Coordinates of C-alpha atoms in Angstrom, one line a residue:
Chain T
M1 CA 105.2 59.5 51.4
A2 CA 107.1 56.5 52.6
E3 CA 107.9 55.7 56.2
D4 CA 107.9 58.5 58.6
N5 CA 111.4 58.2 59.7
I6 CA 112.8 58.6 56.2
L7 CA 114.2 62.0 55.5
I8 CA 115.7 61.6 52.1
D9 CA 114.3 59.3 49.5
V10 CA 116.2 59.2 46.2
Q11 CA 114.4 57.3 43.4
N12 CA 115.9 56.4 40.1
L13 CA 117.9 59.6 40.1
T14 CA 119.7 60.2 36.8
K15 CA 121.9 63.0 35.7
H16 CA 123.3 63.1 32.2
F17 CA 125.4 65.9 30.8
P18 CA 125.0 66.4 27.1
I19 CA 128.1 66.5 25.0
R20 CA 127.8 69.2 22.4
R21 CA 129.7 69.4 19.1
G22 CA 129.9 72.1 16.5
I23 CA 129.9 75.9 16.7
I24 CA 127.1 77.1 14.5
F25 CA 125.1 74.0 14.0
E26 CA 125.4 72.7 17.6
R27 CA 124.2 69.2 18.1
I28 CA 124.2 66.8 21.0
T29 CA 126.5 63.9 20.2
G30 CA 126.2 61.9 23.4
S31 CA 126.0 62.3 27.1
V32 CA 128.2 61.8 30.2
Q33 CA 126.2 59.6 32.5
A34 CA 127.4 61.0 35.7
V35 CA 124.6 59.5 37.8
D36 CA 122.5 56.7 36.5
K37 CA 119.3 55.4 38.1
I38 CA 120.4 55.6 41.7
S39 CA 117.9 54.9 44.5
F40 CA 118.4 54.9 48.2
T41 CA 116.9 56.3 51.4
I42 CA 118.4 58.1 54.4
R43 CA 116.7 57.8 57.7
R44 CA 116.4 60.7 60.2
G45 CA 119.5 61.0 62.3
E46 CA 121.5 58.6 60.2
T47 CA 124.8 59.0 58.5
L48 CA 124.9 57.5 55.0
G49 CA 128.5 57.1 53.8
M50 CA 129.1 57.2 50.1
V51 CA 132.3 55.9 48.6
G52 CA 133.6 55.7 45.1
E53 CA 136.5 56.6 42.9
S54 CA 137.2 60.1 41.7
G55 CA 134.8 60.9 38.8
C56 CA 132.2 58.4 39.7
G57 CA 129.5 61.0 40.1
K58 CA 129.5 61.6 43.9
T59 CA 129.7 65.3 43.8
T60 CA 127.1 65.5 41.0
L61 CA 124.8 63.3 43.1
A62 CA 125.2 65.7 46.0
R63 CA 124.4 68.8 43.9
V64 CA 121.3 67.2 42.3
I65 CA 120.0 66.1 45.7
L66 CA 120.3 69.8 46.8
G67 CA 118.6 71.1 43.7
L68 CA 121.8 73.0 42.7
M69 CA 121.6 71.1 39.3
P70 CA 118.4 69.9 37.7
A71 CA 118.1 66.1 37.5
T72 CA 117.7 64.4 34.1
S73 CA 115.1 62.1 35.5
G74 CA 114.1 60.6 38.8
H75 CA 113.0 62.1 42.1
V76 CA 114.5 63.2 45.4
Y77 CA 112.0 63.4 48.2
F78 CA 113.2 65.5 51.1
D79 CA 110.8 65.2 54.0
G80 CA 108.1 64.2 51.4
E81 CA 108.7 67.1 49.1
D82 CA 110.1 66.4 45.6
V83 CA 113.2 68.6 45.3
C84 CA 113.5 68.0 41.5
S85 CA 110.0 69.5 40.8
L86 CA 110.6 72.6 42.9
K87 CA 111.8 75.8 41.4
G88 CA 112.7 79.4 42.3
E89 CA 111.6 80.6 45.7
K90 CA 110.2 77.3 46.9
L91 CA 113.5 75.5 46.2
R92 CA 115.4 78.3 47.9
L93 CA 113.3 78.0 51.0
L94 CA 113.9 74.3 51.1
R95 CA 117.6 75.0 51.4
K96 CA 117.1 76.2 54.9
D97 CA 116.9 72.6 55.9
M98 CA 119.6 71.1 53.7
Q99 CA 123.1 72.4 53.6
L100 CA 126.4 71.5 52.0
V101 CA 129.9 71.3 53.3
F102 CA 132.5 71.6 50.5
Q103 CA 135.6 69.6 49.7
D104 CA 137.9 72.5 49.2
P105 CA 138.1 74.9 52.2
Y106 CA 140.1 77.3 50.2
A107 CA 137.8 77.7 47.2
S108 CA 134.5 77.6 49.1
L109 CA 134.9 80.7 51.2
N110 CA 134.7 84.1 49.6
P111 CA 138.1 85.8 50.2
R112 CA 136.5 89.2 50.5
M113 CA 134.0 88.4 53.2
T114 CA 134.7 88.3 56.9
V115 CA 134.0 85.0 58.7
E116 CA 131.0 86.7 60.3
A117 CA 129.6 87.7 56.9
I118 CA 130.2 84.2 55.6
V119 CA 128.5 82.5 58.5
R120 CA 125.6 85.0 58.5
T121 CA 124.8 84.3 54.8
P122 CA 122.2 81.6 55.5
M123 CA 120.7 83.6 58.4
K124 CA 120.3 86.7 56.2
A125 CA 119.0 84.7 53.3
F126 CA 116.1 83.3 55.4
N127 CA 115.7 86.4 57.7
L128 CA 116.2 84.2 60.7
Y129 CA 117.1 86.6 63.5
S130 CA 117.4 90.3 64.1
N131 CA 120.7 92.0 63.3
A132 CA 122.1 91.8 66.8
E133 CA 120.9 88.3 67.4
Q134 CA 122.6 87.2 64.1
K135 CA 125.9 88.5 65.4
E136 CA 125.4 86.8 68.7
K137 CA 124.5 83.5 66.9
V138 CA 127.6 83.7 64.8
G139 CA 129.7 83.8 68.0
E140 CA 127.8 80.8 69.4
I141 CA 128.2 78.8 66.2
L142 CA 131.9 79.6 66.0
N143 CA 132.3 78.4 69.5
T144 CA 130.4 75.2 68.7
V145 CA 132.8 74.4 65.8
G146 CA 135.8 75.1 67.9
L147 CA 136.7 78.6 66.9
T148 CA 136.3 81.7 69.0
D149 CA 134.1 84.8 68.5
F150 CA 137.3 86.8 68.0
H151 CA 137.6 85.1 64.7
A152 CA 134.4 86.7 63.4
K153 CA 136.1 89.8 62.1
R154 CA 138.9 88.1 60.2
Y155 CA 139.2 87.0 56.6
P156 CA 139.4 83.4 55.4
H157 CA 143.1 83.7 54.3
Q158 CA 144.1 84.2 57.9
F159 CA 143.1 80.7 58.8
S160 CA 144.6 77.2 58.3
G161 CA 142.9 74.6 56.2
G162 CA 141.3 72.9 59.2
Q163 CA 140.0 76.1 60.6
R164 CA 138.6 77.1 57.2
Q165 CA 136.7 73.8 57.1
R166 CA 135.3 74.6 60.5
I167 CA 134.1 77.9 59.1
G168 CA 132.5 75.9 56.3
V169 CA 130.8 73.7 58.8
A170 CA 129.7 76.8 60.8
R171 CA 128.1 78.2 57.7
A172 CA 126.2 74.9 57.1
L173 CA 124.9 75.0 60.6
A174 CA 123.9 78.6 60.7
A175 CA 120.3 78.1 59.5
S176 CA 119.8 75.1 61.8
P177 CA 119.3 72.6 58.9
K178 CA 118.0 69.0 59.3
F179 CA 120.3 67.5 56.6
I180 CA 123.9 68.2 55.7
I181 CA 125.8 66.8 52.8
G182 CA 129.5 66.6 53.4
D183 CA 131.1 66.5 49.9
E184 CA 134.5 65.0 50.9
P185 CA 134.7 67.4 53.8
V186 CA 138.0 66.1 55.1
S187 CA 139.9 65.0 52.0
A188 CA 141.7 68.3 51.6
L189 CA 142.9 68.2 55.2
D190 CA 146.0 66.5 56.6
V191 CA 145.6 63.5 58.7
S192 CA 146.0 65.2 62.1
I193 CA 143.3 67.7 61.4
R194 CA 141.0 65.1 59.7
G195 CA 140.2 63.3 62.9
Q196 CA 139.3 66.6 64.7
V197 CA 136.9 67.6 61.9
L198 CA 135.3 64.2 61.8
N199 CA 134.8 64.1 65.5
L200 CA 133.3 67.6 65.3
L201 CA 130.8 66.5 62.7
K202 CA 129.8 63.5 64.9
D203 CA 129.4 65.7 67.9
L204 CA 127.3 68.1 66.0
Q205 CA 125.1 65.3 64.8
D206 CA 124.4 64.2 68.3
E207 CA 123.8 67.8 69.5
F208 CA 121.5 69.0 66.7
H209 CA 120.0 65.6 65.5
L210 CA 121.4 66.1 62.1
T211 CA 121.2 63.7 59.2
Y212 CA 124.3 63.3 57.0
L213 CA 125.2 62.2 53.6
F214 CA 128.9 61.8 53.9
I215 CA 130.7 61.5 50.6
S216 CA 134.3 60.4 50.4
H217 CA 136.8 58.3 48.5
D218 CA 138.4 57.2 51.7
L219 CA 137.0 54.0 53.1
S220 CA 138.5 54.4 56.6
V221 CA 137.0 57.8 56.9
V222 CA 133.6 56.6 55.9
Q223 CA 133.8 53.6 58.2
H224 CA 134.5 56.0 61.1
V225 CA 131.4 58.1 60.7
S226 CA 128.8 56.1 58.8
D227 CA 125.8 54.0 59.9
R228 CA 125.3 52.7 56.4
V229 CA 127.6 52.8 53.4
A230 CA 126.8 53.0 49.7
V231 CA 129.3 52.1 47.1
I232 CA 129.1 53.9 43.7
Y233 CA 131.0 53.0 40.6
L234 CA 130.6 55.0 37.3
G235 CA 127.4 56.6 38.4
K236 CA 125.7 53.4 39.5
L237 CA 124.9 52.1 43.0
M238 CA 126.9 48.8 43.5
E239 CA 126.3 47.9 47.0
L240 CA 124.6 49.3 50.1
A241 CA 124.7 47.9 53.6
T242 CA 125.3 48.8 57.2
G243 CA 128.9 49.8 57.8
D244 CA 129.6 46.6 59.8
D245 CA 128.2 44.3 57.2
L246 CA 129.9 46.0 54.4
Y247 CA 133.3 46.0 56.0
R248 CA 133.1 42.5 57.4
E249 CA 131.5 40.8 54.4
P250 CA 131.6 42.8 51.2
L251 CA 129.6 41.0 48.5
H252 CA 130.3 43.0 45.4
P253 CA 133.7 42.3 43.7
Y254 CA 134.2 46.1 43.5
T255 CA 133.7 46.6 47.2
Q256 CA 136.0 43.7 47.9
A257 CA 138.7 45.2 45.7
L258 CA 138.2 48.6 47.4
L259 CA 138.5 47.1 50.9
A260 CA 141.6 45.1 49.8
A261 CA 143.3 48.3 48.8
V262 CA 143.0 49.7 52.3
P263 CA 146.4 49.2 53.9
P264 CA 146.1 47.0 57.0
P265 CA 147.3 48.4 60.3
S266 CA 150.0 45.7 60.6
P267 CA 151.4 43.6 57.7
R268 CA 150.5 40.4 59.5
A269 CA 146.9 41.4 59.6
R270 CA 146.5 41.3 55.8
R271 CA 143.6 39.2 54.6
T272 CA 144.6 36.2 52.7
E273 CA 142.5 36.6 49.6
R274 CA 143.3 39.9 47.9
V275 CA 141.3 41.2 45.0
V276 CA 143.2 43.5 42.8
I277 CA 141.6 45.3 39.9
H278 CA 143.5 46.5 36.9
G279 CA 143.0 49.1 34.2
E280 CA 141.4 52.5 34.1
T281 CA 137.8 53.5 34.9
P282 CA 135.9 53.4 31.6
S283 CA 134.6 56.8 30.4
P284 CA 131.2 57.7 31.8
A285 CA 130.3 59.0 28.3
N286 CA 130.6 55.5 27.0
P287 CA 130.0 53.1 29.8
P288 CA 130.3 49.3 29.3
S289 CA 127.1 47.4 28.5
G290 CA 125.5 45.3 31.2
C291 CA 127.4 45.6 34.4
R292 CA 129.5 48.8 34.4
F293 CA 132.2 47.1 36.4
R294 CA 132.6 44.0 34.2
T295 CA 135.6 45.3 32.3
R296 CA 137.7 45.3 35.4
C297 CA 135.9 42.6 37.4
P298 CA 137.9 39.5 38.3
K299 CA 134.7 37.5 38.4
A300 CA 133.1 38.7 35.2
I301 CA 131.4 36.1 32.9
V302 CA 129.8 36.5 29.5
E303 CA 126.4 37.3 30.9
C304 CA 127.8 40.3 32.7
A305 CA 127.9 42.1 29.4
E306 CA 124.3 41.4 28.6
I307 CA 122.4 41.8 31.9
E308 CA 122.3 45.1 33.7
P309 CA 122.4 43.7 37.2
P310 CA 119.4 44.7 39.3
L311 CA 119.8 45.6 43.0
K312 CA 118.8 42.6 45.1
E313 CA 118.5 42.3 48.8
E314 CA 121.0 39.5 49.6
R315 CA 120.6 39.8 53.3
P316 CA 118.3 42.0 55.4
G317 CA 119.4 45.6 54.7
H318 CA 122.2 44.6 52.5
V319 CA 121.6 45.2 48.8
V320 CA 124.0 44.5 46.0
A321 CA 124.0 44.8 42.2
C322 CA 125.9 41.8 40.9
I323 CA 124.6 38.6 39.1
R324 CA 127.5 36.6 40.5
V325 CA 126.6 37.0 44.1
Chain P
M1 CA 142.0 75.1 76.6
S2 CA 144.3 73.3 74.3
A3 CA 147.8 74.6 73.5
E4 CA 146.5 75.5 70.0
A5 CA 143.7 77.5 71.3
I6 CA 145.9 79.4 73.7
Q7 CA 148.3 80.2 70.9
A8 CA 145.4 81.4 68.8
R9 CA 144.3 83.7 71.7
I10 CA 147.7 85.2 71.9
L11 CA 147.8 85.9 68.2
E12 CA 144.3 87.3 68.5
A13 CA 145.3 89.8 71.2
D14 CA 148.0 91.1 68.9
L15 CA 145.6 91.5 66.0
L16 CA 142.8 92.8 68.0
A17 CA 144.1 96.3 68.3
G18 CA 144.2 96.5 64.5
A19 CA 140.8 95.1 64.0
E20 CA 139.2 97.5 66.5
K21 CA 140.4 100.6 64.7
N22 CA 137.8 102.1 62.6
R23 CA 138.0 101.7 58.9
L24 CA 138.7 105.2 57.8
L25 CA 141.6 105.5 60.3
S26 CA 143.2 102.4 59.1
I27 CA 143.0 103.6 55.5
L28 CA 144.6 106.8 56.5
G29 CA 147.3 104.9 58.4
E30 CA 148.0 102.8 55.3
L31 CA 148.2 105.9 53.2
W32 CA 150.9 107.4 55.5
K33 CA 152.9 104.1 55.4
K34 CA 153.2 104.3 51.6
K35 CA 154.8 107.6 50.9
V36 CA 154.6 107.3 47.1
V37 CA 150.9 106.7 47.3
F38 CA 150.6 109.5 49.8
V39 CA 152.1 111.8 47.1
G40 CA 149.4 110.6 44.7
G41 CA 146.7 111.3 47.2
V42 CA 148.1 114.8 47.9
I43 CA 148.2 115.7 44.2
L44 CA 144.7 114.6 43.5
F45 CA 143.2 116.1 46.7
S46 CA 145.0 119.4 46.2
L47 CA 143.7 119.6 42.7
L48 CA 140.2 118.9 44.0
F49 CA 140.7 121.5 46.7
V50 CA 141.8 124.3 44.4
G51 CA 138.9 123.4 42.1
I52 CA 136.4 123.6 44.8
F53 CA 137.7 126.8 46.3
A54 CA 138.6 128.4 43.0
P55 CA 137.0 131.8 43.7
Y56 CA 139.2 132.2 46.8
V57 CA 142.5 130.9 45.6
S58 CA 142.7 132.1 42.0
P59 CA 144.7 135.3 41.8
Y60 CA 142.9 136.8 38.8
D61 CA 139.6 136.4 36.9
P62 CA 140.3 133.5 34.5
L63 CA 138.3 135.3 31.8
K64 CA 139.9 138.7 32.1
Q65 CA 141.9 139.6 29.0
E66 CA 144.9 141.9 29.2
L67 CA 145.9 142.2 25.6
N68 CA 149.0 144.3 26.4
I69 CA 150.7 141.4 28.2
R70 CA 149.8 138.6 25.8
I71 CA 151.9 135.4 25.9
S72 CA 154.1 136.6 28.8
P73 CA 156.3 133.8 30.1
P74 CA 156.3 132.2 33.5
I75 CA 158.0 133.9 36.4
W76 CA 161.3 132.1 36.2
M77 CA 161.9 133.2 32.6
A78 CA 163.3 136.4 31.2
G79 CA 160.6 138.9 30.3
A80 CA 158.0 137.7 32.8
K81 CA 155.3 140.1 34.0
A82 CA 155.0 140.5 37.7
G83 CA 152.0 138.8 39.3
H84 CA 151.5 136.3 36.5
I85 CA 153.3 133.3 38.0
L86 CA 152.7 130.9 35.2
G87 CA 152.5 133.5 32.5
T88 CA 149.6 134.5 30.3
D89 CA 148.0 133.0 27.2
A90 CA 147.4 134.4 23.7
L91 CA 144.6 136.7 25.0
G92 CA 146.6 137.8 28.0
R93 CA 144.6 135.7 30.5
D94 CA 146.4 134.5 33.6
I95 CA 147.3 130.8 33.1
L96 CA 147.4 130.0 36.8
S97 CA 143.9 131.3 37.3
R98 CA 142.7 129.5 34.3
L99 CA 144.2 126.3 35.5
I100 CA 142.6 126.7 38.9
W101 CA 139.2 127.3 37.4
G102 CA 139.8 124.6 34.8
A103 CA 140.2 122.1 37.6
R104 CA 136.5 122.5 38.3
I105 CA 135.5 121.7 34.7
S106 CA 138.1 119.0 34.0
L107 CA 137.7 117.1 37.2
T108 CA 133.9 117.3 37.0
V109 CA 134.0 115.9 33.5
A110 CA 136.5 113.2 34.4
V111 CA 134.7 112.1 37.6
G112 CA 131.3 112.4 36.1
A113 CA 132.1 110.6 32.9
T114 CA 134.0 107.9 34.7
A115 CA 131.1 107.3 37.0
L116 CA 128.6 107.2 34.2
S117 CA 130.7 105.1 31.9
I118 CA 131.5 102.5 34.6
G119 CA 128.0 102.7 36.0
I120 CA 126.4 101.8 32.7
G121 CA 129.2 99.4 31.7
A122 CA 129.4 97.5 35.0
S123 CA 125.6 97.1 35.3
L124 CA 125.3 95.7 31.8
G125 CA 128.4 93.6 32.3
L126 CA 127.0 92.1 35.5
L127 CA 123.8 91.3 33.7
A128 CA 125.5 89.8 30.7
G129 CA 127.8 87.7 32.7
F130 CA 125.2 86.4 35.1
S131 CA 122.1 86.0 33.0
G132 CA 121.5 83.3 30.4
R133 CA 122.9 83.1 27.0
K134 CA 120.3 85.2 25.2
V135 CA 120.7 88.3 27.4
D136 CA 124.5 87.8 27.2
D137 CA 124.4 87.6 23.4
L138 CA 122.2 90.7 23.1
I139 CA 124.4 92.8 25.3
M140 CA 127.6 91.7 23.7
R141 CA 126.2 92.6 20.2
L142 CA 125.4 96.0 21.6
V143 CA 129.0 96.3 22.8
D144 CA 130.2 95.3 19.3
I145 CA 128.0 98.0 17.7
Q146 CA 129.3 100.5 20.2
L147 CA 132.9 99.6 19.6
A148 CA 132.4 99.7 15.8
F149 CA 131.2 103.3 16.0
P150 CA 134.0 105.9 15.8
F151 CA 133.9 107.8 19.1
I152 CA 134.2 111.2 17.5
L153 CA 131.4 110.6 15.0
L154 CA 129.1 109.5 17.8
A155 CA 130.1 112.5 19.9
I156 CA 129.5 114.9 17.0
A157 CA 126.1 113.5 16.4
L158 CA 125.1 113.6 20.1
V159 CA 126.4 117.1 20.8
S160 CA 124.7 118.5 17.7
V161 CA 121.4 117.0 18.9
M162 CA 121.8 118.0 22.6
G163 CA 124.0 121.1 22.3
A164 CA 127.4 121.8 23.8
S165 CA 127.4 122.1 27.6
L166 CA 129.3 120.7 30.6
Q167 CA 126.5 118.3 31.4
N168 CA 126.3 117.1 27.8
V169 CA 130.0 116.5 27.6
V170 CA 129.7 114.2 30.6
I171 CA 126.8 112.4 29.1
V172 CA 128.5 112.0 25.7
L173 CA 131.7 110.7 27.2
G174 CA 129.8 108.3 29.5
I175 CA 127.6 106.8 26.9
T176 CA 130.3 106.4 24.3
T177 CA 132.7 104.5 26.5
W178 CA 130.7 102.0 28.5
A179 CA 131.7 99.1 26.2
T180 CA 135.1 98.6 27.8
P181 CA 134.0 98.3 31.4
C182 CA 131.1 96.2 30.2
R183 CA 133.4 93.6 28.6
L184 CA 135.7 93.7 31.6
V185 CA 133.0 93.2 34.2
R186 CA 131.4 90.4 32.1
A187 CA 134.7 88.5 31.9
E188 CA 135.2 88.9 35.6
V189 CA 131.7 87.7 36.4
L190 CA 132.0 84.7 34.1
S191 CA 135.1 83.6 35.9
I192 CA 133.8 84.4 39.4
K193 CA 130.4 82.8 39.1
E194 CA 132.0 79.4 38.6
R195 CA 133.9 79.6 41.8
E196 CA 132.9 77.3 44.6
Y197 CA 132.0 80.0 47.0
I198 CA 129.3 81.1 44.7
V199 CA 127.8 77.6 44.6
A200 CA 128.2 77.7 48.4
A201 CA 126.2 81.0 48.5
R202 CA 123.5 79.4 46.4
A203 CA 123.4 76.3 48.6
S204 CA 123.1 78.6 51.6
G205 CA 119.9 79.9 50.1
Q206 CA 121.1 83.4 49.2
R207 CA 119.0 85.1 46.6
T208 CA 120.4 85.6 43.1
W209 CA 120.5 89.4 43.2
S210 CA 122.1 89.3 46.6
I211 CA 124.8 87.0 45.4
L212 CA 125.4 89.2 42.4
L213 CA 125.8 92.4 44.5
G214 CA 127.2 90.9 47.7
Q215 CA 129.5 88.2 46.4
I216 CA 130.4 88.7 42.8
L217 CA 130.6 92.5 42.5
P218 CA 133.1 92.9 45.4
N219 CA 135.4 90.3 43.8
A220 CA 135.1 92.1 40.5
A221 CA 135.8 95.5 42.0
T222 CA 139.6 95.5 41.6
P223 CA 139.8 95.6 37.8
I224 CA 136.9 98.1 37.8
L225 CA 138.7 100.4 40.1
V226 CA 142.0 100.1 38.1
L227 CA 140.1 100.9 34.9
A228 CA 138.4 103.8 36.6
T229 CA 141.7 105.5 37.6
F230 CA 142.9 105.1 34.0
D231 CA 139.7 106.5 32.7
L232 CA 140.0 109.6 34.9
G233 CA 143.0 110.6 32.9
R234 CA 141.6 109.5 29.6
F235 CA 138.5 111.6 30.0
I236 CA 140.4 114.7 30.8
L237 CA 142.1 114.2 27.4
S238 CA 138.8 113.3 25.7
E239 CA 137.3 116.4 26.9
A240 CA 140.2 118.3 25.4
S241 CA 139.6 116.6 22.0
L242 CA 135.9 117.5 22.2
S243 CA 136.8 121.1 23.1
Y244 CA 139.2 121.3 20.2
L245 CA 136.4 120.3 17.8
G246 CA 134.2 122.8 19.4
L247 CA 132.0 120.1 20.9
G248 CA 133.2 120.4 24.5
V249 CA 132.6 122.9 27.2
P250 CA 132.0 126.1 25.2
P251 CA 134.7 128.8 25.4
P252 CA 135.7 131.0 27.1
T253 CA 135.1 128.6 30.1
P254 CA 138.6 127.3 30.9
S255 CA 139.3 123.6 30.9
W256 CA 142.7 121.9 30.9
G257 CA 142.1 120.2 27.6
S258 CA 140.9 123.4 25.9
M259 CA 144.0 125.2 27.3
V260 CA 146.3 122.7 25.7
A261 CA 144.4 123.1 22.4
D262 CA 144.5 126.9 22.6
G263 CA 148.2 127.0 23.0
Q264 CA 149.1 124.8 20.1
D265 CA 149.5 127.6 17.6
Y266 CA 152.2 129.2 19.8
L267 CA 154.1 126.0 20.6
S268 CA 157.3 127.0 18.8
T269 CA 157.4 130.5 20.4
A270 CA 155.6 130.1 23.7
W271 CA 155.7 126.5 24.8
W272 CA 154.3 127.2 28.3
V273 CA 150.8 128.0 27.1
S274 CA 150.2 124.4 26.1
T275 CA 152.8 122.6 28.2
I276 CA 151.8 123.8 31.6
P277 CA 148.2 122.6 31.4
G278 CA 149.7 119.4 29.8
F279 CA 151.8 118.9 32.9
I280 CA 148.8 119.4 35.1
I281 CA 146.8 116.8 33.2
M282 CA 149.7 114.4 33.6
F283 CA 149.9 115.0 37.3
A284 CA 146.2 114.5 37.7
C285 CA 146.4 111.2 35.8
L286 CA 149.4 110.2 37.9
G287 CA 147.7 111.0 41.1
G288 CA 144.7 109.0 40.0
N289 CA 146.8 106.0 39.1
L290 CA 148.8 106.0 42.3
L291 CA 145.6 106.2 44.3
G292 CA 144.0 103.5 42.3
D293 CA 146.9 101.2 43.0
F294 CA 146.6 101.9 46.6
L295 CA 142.8 101.4 46.8
R296 CA 143.3 98.1 45.0
D297 CA 145.6 96.9 47.7
V298 CA 143.5 98.2 50.6
M299 CA 140.4 96.6 49.2
D300 CA 141.9 93.1 48.9
P301 CA 142.1 91.6 52.4
E302 CA 144.8 89.2 51.2
L303 CA 147.2 92.0 50.1
K304 CA 146.5 94.2 53.1
E305 CA 149.1 92.8 55.4

């Protein structure tokens, strides 16, 4: 496969959900285009941030990458292996190396399992250690994520949201994976806890040489943790650049609008030009022709409805999909 | 250590004593705390106890007929015969002794049939809820057929093929009533399997069967358990209906249900012959339900405190 230091290579990944109508004579009347021909790579040890509005396909993308949902077309190469073509036991074994941290720390932990049982799940699934070692490991991992081994015998409802999210992180770490997807791992937490969990994730990355795909709708959170940032709109990749580039000089009008919406730390610090977008996100079942953002884009011209803008490398390492750039 | 961590430690120390206790002890402790439930447990276990030790605790042979003291009333009523605390039935058999021996039959039938019915139903329900659409459709059509069949008709057919015996009563009751637990479990599985922690288990690499038994089943256990406690009572009564039709445990073996049926001809003149076993059935059901409520609470870690 490609370069040696690339861990994840996503090529033209597409996920459409069919819309079914009718009870007896069921027919497919259309499809929700949750993810449409997205390509990007993630290098080893890197954090790729992914931002986009609610419903733009971020969670779907994460689940397709992990093989939790089949892709409609396209490929995901993980360490050179195509996740989309694997099935059954082979796919399961691959999950040892790729794990997921969920958005909702309340829904993602089984209320009837003790913390120890939850964190042991991946170890048991892959027969990693002996019984006694597993228990010991659970204690170690809990310490790593800032809990204590006392907590092992307790149930999820006895913890706060931030602690629960740490349990979720502990579970993701349990099988010593190479790659972790954080699907909005901090958006359910309040601001004071958010920083703690973000710093925890960063520390763990340094300690275990992890690669992250960090999904969020919060630009400031993504800026804090990411090396590079991808911007998604309605299932399409709009812009991808290093964090510094993207935040300093956003090229795509959508990115510019997103950044303009971040409240500045002081009112005087507000940038002079402020792009404001109006209207609702169009339905992914019936996306606009050409550029998907054109219906809300302040810079849209007639051609935008005709040409589907290709990704072009505007500057080294900075790609953008807009014909107006 | 941060202030938060210290606080957590202190809380921990308080809770630690509770966590260290072994599970059985903590269940017994909980039982004692809830007196009503304790009563339920006492009722059920004393019935079980007398059933098991029937040869030692029953005052008379339950089959021995004393025709000269037929239909004698219980001890607190006028005309009672000494020694027969709860009176005698139409053939002069001691009601108390028959109740004690009947506990064996009735509880065996109730527990056995509940286990069989829930065992079949829950397994098929798990399968239906978790497998694809084809398997689900197939099992649900089987359930529809099962539910469309009148229970008594099926029971008559089965017993006439297999013959009337205690074992066959359990089998008949079990395989004619699996449809309800099957539907219940399927519905539970359908809702549980969409929860995020199931996706999380899959993402963690857990095998499908292990998710099914280790994650989904424990979360579906509460309604199963509640149904089981209701079924205990229902099966005691069903056994009575079968006995009444001559399809149950063959006479003269005493069972609570057949005792109720035996007494019905004398209801206007000797109410106790039917009513006393009826009360016992009621107490057994009550005990089962109280205990079921309690088990439900104990098994749910969120309700435990």
